[in-house]
CSV table of C-alpha atoms and ligand atoms in Angstrom, one decimal:
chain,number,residue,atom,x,y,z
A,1,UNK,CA,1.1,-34.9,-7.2
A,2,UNK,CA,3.5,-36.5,-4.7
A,3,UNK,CA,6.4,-36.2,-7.0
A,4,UNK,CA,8.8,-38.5,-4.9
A,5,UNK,CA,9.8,-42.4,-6.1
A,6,UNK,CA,7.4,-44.5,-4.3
A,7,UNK,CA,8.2,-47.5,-5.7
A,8,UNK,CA,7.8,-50.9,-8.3
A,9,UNK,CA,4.8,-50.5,-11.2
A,10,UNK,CA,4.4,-52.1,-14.1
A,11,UNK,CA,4.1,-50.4,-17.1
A,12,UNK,CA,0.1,-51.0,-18.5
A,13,UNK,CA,-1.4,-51.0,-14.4
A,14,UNK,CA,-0.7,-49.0,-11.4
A,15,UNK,CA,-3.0,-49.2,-8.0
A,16,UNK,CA,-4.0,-46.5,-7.6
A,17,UNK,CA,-5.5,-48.0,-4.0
A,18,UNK,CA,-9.5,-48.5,-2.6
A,19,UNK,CA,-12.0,-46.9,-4.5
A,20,UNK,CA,-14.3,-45.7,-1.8
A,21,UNK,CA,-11.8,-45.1,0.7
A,22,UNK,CA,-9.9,-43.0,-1.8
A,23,UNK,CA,-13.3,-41.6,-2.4
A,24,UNK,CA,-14.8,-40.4,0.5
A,25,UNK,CA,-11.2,-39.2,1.5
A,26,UNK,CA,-11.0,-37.2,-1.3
A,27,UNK,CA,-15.1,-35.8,-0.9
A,28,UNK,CA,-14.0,-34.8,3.2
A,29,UNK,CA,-10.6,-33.1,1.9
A,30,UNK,CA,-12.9,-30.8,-0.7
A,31,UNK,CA,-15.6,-30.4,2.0
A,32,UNK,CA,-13.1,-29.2,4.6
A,33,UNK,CA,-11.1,-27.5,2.2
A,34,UNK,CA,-7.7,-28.5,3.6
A,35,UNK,CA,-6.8,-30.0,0.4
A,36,UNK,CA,-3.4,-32.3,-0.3
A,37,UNK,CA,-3.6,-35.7,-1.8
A,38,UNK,CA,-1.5,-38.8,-1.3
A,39,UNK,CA,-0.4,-40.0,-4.5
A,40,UNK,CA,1.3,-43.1,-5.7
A,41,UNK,CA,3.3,-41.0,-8.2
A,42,UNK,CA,5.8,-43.0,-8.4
A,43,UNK,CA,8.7,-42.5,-11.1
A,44,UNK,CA,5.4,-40.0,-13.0
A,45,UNK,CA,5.8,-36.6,-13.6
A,46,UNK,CA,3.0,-35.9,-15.6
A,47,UNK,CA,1.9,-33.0,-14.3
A,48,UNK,CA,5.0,-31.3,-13.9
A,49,UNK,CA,5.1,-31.9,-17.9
A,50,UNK,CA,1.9,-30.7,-18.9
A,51,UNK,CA,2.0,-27.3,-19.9
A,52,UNK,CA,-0.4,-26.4,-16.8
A,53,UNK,CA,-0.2,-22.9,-15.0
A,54,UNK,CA,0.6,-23.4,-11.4
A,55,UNK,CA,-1.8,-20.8,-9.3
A,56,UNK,CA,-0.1,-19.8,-5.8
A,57,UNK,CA,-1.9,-18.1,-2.8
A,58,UNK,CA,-0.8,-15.3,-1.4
A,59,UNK,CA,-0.1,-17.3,1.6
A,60,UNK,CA,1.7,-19.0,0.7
A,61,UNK,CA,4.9,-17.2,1.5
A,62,UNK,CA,7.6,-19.7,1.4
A,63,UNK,CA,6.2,-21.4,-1.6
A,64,UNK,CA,6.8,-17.7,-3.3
A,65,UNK,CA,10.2,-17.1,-1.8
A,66,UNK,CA,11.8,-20.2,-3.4
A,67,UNK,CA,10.6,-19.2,-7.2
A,68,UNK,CA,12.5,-16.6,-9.0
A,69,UNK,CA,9.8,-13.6,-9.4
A,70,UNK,CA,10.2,-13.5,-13.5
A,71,UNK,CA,8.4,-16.8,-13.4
A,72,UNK,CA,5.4,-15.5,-11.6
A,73,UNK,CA,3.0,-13.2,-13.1
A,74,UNK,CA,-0.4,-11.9,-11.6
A,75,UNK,CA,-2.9,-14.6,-11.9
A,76,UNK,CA,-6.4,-12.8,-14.4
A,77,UNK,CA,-9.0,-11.5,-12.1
A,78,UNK,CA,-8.1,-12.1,-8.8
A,79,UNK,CA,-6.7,-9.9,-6.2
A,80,UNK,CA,-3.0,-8.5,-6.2
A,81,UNK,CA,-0.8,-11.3,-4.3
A,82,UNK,CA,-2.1,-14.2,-6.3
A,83,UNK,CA,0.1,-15.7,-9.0
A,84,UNK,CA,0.6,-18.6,-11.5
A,85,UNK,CA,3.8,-19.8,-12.6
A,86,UNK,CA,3.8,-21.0,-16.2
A,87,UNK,CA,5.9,-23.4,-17.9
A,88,UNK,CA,8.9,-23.3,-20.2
A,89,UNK,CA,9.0,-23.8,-24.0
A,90,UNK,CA,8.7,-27.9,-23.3
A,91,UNK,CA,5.6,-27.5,-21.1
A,92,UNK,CA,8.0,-28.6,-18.3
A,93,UNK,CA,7.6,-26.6,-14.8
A,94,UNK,CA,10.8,-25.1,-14.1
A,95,UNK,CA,11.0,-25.8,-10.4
A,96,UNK,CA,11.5,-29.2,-12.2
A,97,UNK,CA,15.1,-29.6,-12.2
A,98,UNK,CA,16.7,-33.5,-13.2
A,99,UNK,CA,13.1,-34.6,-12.9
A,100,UNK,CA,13.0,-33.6,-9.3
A,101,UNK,CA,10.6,-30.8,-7.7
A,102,UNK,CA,13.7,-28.4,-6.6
A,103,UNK,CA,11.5,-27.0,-4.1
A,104,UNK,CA,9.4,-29.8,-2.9
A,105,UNK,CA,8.9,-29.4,0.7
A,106,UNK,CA,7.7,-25.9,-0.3
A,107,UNK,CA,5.9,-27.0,-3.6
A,108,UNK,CA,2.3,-25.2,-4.2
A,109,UNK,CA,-0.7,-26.3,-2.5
A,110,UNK,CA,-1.6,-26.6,-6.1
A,111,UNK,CA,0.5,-29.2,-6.7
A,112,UNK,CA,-0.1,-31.1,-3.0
A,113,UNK,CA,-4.0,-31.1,-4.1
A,114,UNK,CA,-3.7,-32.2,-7.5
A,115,UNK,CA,-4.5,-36.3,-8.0
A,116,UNK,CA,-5.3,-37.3,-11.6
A,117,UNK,CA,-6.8,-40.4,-9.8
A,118,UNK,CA,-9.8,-38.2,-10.9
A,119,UNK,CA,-10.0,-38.8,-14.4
A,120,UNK,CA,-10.1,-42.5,-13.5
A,121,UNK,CA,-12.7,-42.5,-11.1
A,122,UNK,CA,-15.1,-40.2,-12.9
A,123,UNK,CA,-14.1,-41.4,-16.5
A,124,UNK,CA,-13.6,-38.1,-17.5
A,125,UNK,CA,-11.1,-38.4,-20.8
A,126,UNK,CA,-7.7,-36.6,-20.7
A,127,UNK,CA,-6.4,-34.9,-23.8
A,128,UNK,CA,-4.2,-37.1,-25.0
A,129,UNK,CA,-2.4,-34.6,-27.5
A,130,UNK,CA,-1.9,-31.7,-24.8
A,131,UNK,CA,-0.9,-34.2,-21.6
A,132,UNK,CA,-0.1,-37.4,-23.0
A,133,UNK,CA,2.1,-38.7,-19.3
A,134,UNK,CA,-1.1,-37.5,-17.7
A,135,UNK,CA,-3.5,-39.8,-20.1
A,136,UNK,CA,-1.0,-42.3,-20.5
A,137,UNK,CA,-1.3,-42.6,-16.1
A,138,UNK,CA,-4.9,-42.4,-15.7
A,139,UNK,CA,-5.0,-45.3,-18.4
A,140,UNK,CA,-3.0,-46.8,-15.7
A,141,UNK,CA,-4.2,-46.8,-13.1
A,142,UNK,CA,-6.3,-49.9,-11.3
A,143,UNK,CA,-8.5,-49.0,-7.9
A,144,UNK,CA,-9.1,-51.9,-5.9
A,145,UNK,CA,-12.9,-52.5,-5.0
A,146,UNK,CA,-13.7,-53.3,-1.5
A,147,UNK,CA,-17.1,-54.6,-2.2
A,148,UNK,CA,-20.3,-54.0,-3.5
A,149,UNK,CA,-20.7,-50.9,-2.4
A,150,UNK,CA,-17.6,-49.3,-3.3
A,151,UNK,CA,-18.8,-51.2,-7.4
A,152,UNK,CA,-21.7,-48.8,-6.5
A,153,UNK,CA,-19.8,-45.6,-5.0
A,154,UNK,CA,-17.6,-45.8,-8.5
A,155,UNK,CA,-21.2,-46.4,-10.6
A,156,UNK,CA,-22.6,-43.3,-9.4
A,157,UNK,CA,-19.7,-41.0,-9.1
A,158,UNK,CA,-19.5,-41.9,-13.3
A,159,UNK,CA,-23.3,-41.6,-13.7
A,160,UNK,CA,-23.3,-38.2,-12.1
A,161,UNK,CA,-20.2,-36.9,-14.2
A,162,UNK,CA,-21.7,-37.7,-17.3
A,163,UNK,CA,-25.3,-36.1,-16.1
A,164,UNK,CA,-23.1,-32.8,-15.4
A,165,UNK,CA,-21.7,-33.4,-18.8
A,166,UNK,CA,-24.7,-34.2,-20.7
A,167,UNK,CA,-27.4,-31.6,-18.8
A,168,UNK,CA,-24.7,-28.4,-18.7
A,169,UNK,CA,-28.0,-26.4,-20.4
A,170,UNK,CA,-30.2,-26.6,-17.1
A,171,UNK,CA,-27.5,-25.1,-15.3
A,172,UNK,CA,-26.8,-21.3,-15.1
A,173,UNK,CA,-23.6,-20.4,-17.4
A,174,UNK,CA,-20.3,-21.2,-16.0
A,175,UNK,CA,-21.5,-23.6,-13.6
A,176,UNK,CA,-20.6,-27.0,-14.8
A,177,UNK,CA,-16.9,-26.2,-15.6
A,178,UNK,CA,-15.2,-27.0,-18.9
A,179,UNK,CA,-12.2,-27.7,-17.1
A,180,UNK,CA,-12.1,-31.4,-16.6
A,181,UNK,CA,-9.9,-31.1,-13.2
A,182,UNK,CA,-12.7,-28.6,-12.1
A,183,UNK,CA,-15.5,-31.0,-13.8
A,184,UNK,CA,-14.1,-33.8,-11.8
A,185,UNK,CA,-14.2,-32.3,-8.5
A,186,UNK,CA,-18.1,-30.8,-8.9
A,187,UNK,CA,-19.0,-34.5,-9.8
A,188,UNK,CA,-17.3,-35.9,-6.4
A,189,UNK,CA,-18.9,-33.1,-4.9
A,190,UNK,CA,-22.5,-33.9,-5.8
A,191,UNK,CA,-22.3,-37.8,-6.0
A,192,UNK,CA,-24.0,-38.6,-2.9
A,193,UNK,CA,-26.5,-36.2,-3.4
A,194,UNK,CA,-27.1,-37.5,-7.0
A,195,UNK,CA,-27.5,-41.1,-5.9
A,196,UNK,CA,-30.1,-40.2,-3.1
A,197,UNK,CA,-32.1,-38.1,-5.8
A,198,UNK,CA,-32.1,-41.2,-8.4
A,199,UNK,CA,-32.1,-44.1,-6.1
A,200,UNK,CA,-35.5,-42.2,-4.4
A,201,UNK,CA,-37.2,-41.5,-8.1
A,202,UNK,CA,-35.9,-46.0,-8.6
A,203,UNK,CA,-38.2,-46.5,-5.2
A,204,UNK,CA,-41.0,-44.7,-5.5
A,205,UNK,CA,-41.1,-45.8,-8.8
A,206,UNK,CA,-41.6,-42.3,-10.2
A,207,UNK,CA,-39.6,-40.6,-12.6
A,208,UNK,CA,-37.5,-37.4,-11.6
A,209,UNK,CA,-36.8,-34.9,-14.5
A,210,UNK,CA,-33.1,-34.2,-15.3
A,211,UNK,CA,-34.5,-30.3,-14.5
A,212,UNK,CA,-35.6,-31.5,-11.3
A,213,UNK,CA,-32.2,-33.1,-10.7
A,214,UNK,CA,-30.7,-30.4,-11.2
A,215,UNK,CA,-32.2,-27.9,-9.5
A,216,UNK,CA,-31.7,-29.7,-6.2
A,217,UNK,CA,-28.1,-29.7,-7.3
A,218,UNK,CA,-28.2,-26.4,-7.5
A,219,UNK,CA,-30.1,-25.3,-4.3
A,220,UNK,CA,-27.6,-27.9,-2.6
A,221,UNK,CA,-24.4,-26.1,-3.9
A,222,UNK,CA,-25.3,-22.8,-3.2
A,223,UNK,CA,-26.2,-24.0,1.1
A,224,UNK,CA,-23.1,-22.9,3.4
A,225,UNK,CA,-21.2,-26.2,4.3
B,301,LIG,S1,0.2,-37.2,-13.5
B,301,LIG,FE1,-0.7,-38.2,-11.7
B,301,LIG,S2,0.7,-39.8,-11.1
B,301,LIG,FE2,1.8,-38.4,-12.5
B,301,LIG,S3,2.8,-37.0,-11.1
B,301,LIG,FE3,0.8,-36.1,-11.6
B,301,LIG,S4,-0.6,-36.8,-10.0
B,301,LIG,FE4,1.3,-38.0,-9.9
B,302,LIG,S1,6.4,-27.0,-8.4
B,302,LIG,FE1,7.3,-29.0,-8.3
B,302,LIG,S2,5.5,-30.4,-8.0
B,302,LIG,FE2,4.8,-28.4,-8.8
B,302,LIG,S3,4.7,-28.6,-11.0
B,302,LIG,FE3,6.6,-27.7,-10.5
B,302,LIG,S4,8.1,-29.4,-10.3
B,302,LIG,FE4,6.0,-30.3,-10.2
């Protein structure tokens, strides 16, 4: 979330920019884990609204200095030093003061890496009850398609999210996530890989079993890099 006043958009579409540069930008910023996202917020502020616990690094030392410590609690099994902030009785973030971030230049990294452009891309529904600005945006949302192959790059991305959704038995417990934000992120993580594993099985004309699928998955995910 960029949380700053970007400018105009309509009320029923918002860019929300290419689809496969956004894409393979957002597939390199996972792979290198350096994380942040650029987004078109504009006047949105979803996610500072939405009754979502904000996890903070340990290193993140500045980012710790500017919240009062009785809104930080120890985040559940991980080390001493990490934290979440919660929310206050309106879901609201309160580091959200007259709809501003009051400590933006030293907002979480949490915060810098989230980009519900997600949802969009993968088609991955948001509940509308629980974070209806968040829904309301993704609904919004337009991505702008270079070409062909970026019709393609948003075809598979959704293809492989709803295999991961569909197939969650042939995969050891916990590894396809529940959590949507988490869901969406595996799927943008295995895309590529899906597509060559089903484009293959289209050219040799055989038929690869959704087992087969994924176990490569699998085997892929667990290789360094
Ligand atoms: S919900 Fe999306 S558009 Fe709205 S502030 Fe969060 S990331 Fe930005
Ligand atoms: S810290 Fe700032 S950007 Fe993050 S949720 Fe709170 S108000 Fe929003």
């Amino acid at each position: 979330m960029s949380n700053r006043n970007n400018g105009s958009e309509s009320a029923s579409s918002v860019p929300a920019g290419n689809f496969s540069a956004w894409l393979h930008g957002t597939e390199a910023s996972l792979r290198s884990g350096n994380g942040g996202a650029d987004v078109p917020c504009g006047a949105c502020r979803g996610c500072c609204r939405s009754s979502m616990f904000i996890y903070i690094k340990p290193e993140e030392r500045q980012t710790i200095r500017r919240i009062p410590r009785a809104l930080l609690f120890p985040a559940p099994g991980l080390p001493k030093g990490h934290v979440l902030m919660g929310y206050d009785d309106k879901g609201q973030c309160p580091m959200l003061i007259d709809n501003q971030c009051s400590i933006y230049e030293d907002r979480p990294q949490t915060c810098r890496d989230y980009d519900c452009r997600i949802f969009s891309a993968t088609g991955i529904s948001v509940d509308q009850q629980t974070q209806p600005e968040i829904a309301q945006r993704v609904q919004e949302w337009v991505f702008n398609f270079e070409n062909e192959g970026s019709r393609e790059d948003e075809r598979v991305l959704k293809e492989a999210t709803s295999f991961l959704e569909k197939n969650r038995e042939l995969f050891p417990p916990g590894s396809v996530p529940n959590n949507p934000v988490q869901l969406a992120v595996l799927a943008i993580r295995i895309y590529r890989l899906f597509s060559g594993l089903t484009s293959q099985a289209r050219q040799d004309a055989s038929s690869l079993s959704d087992a087969a699928i994924a176990d490569a998955i699998l085997t892929a995910l667990s290789e360094p890099g």
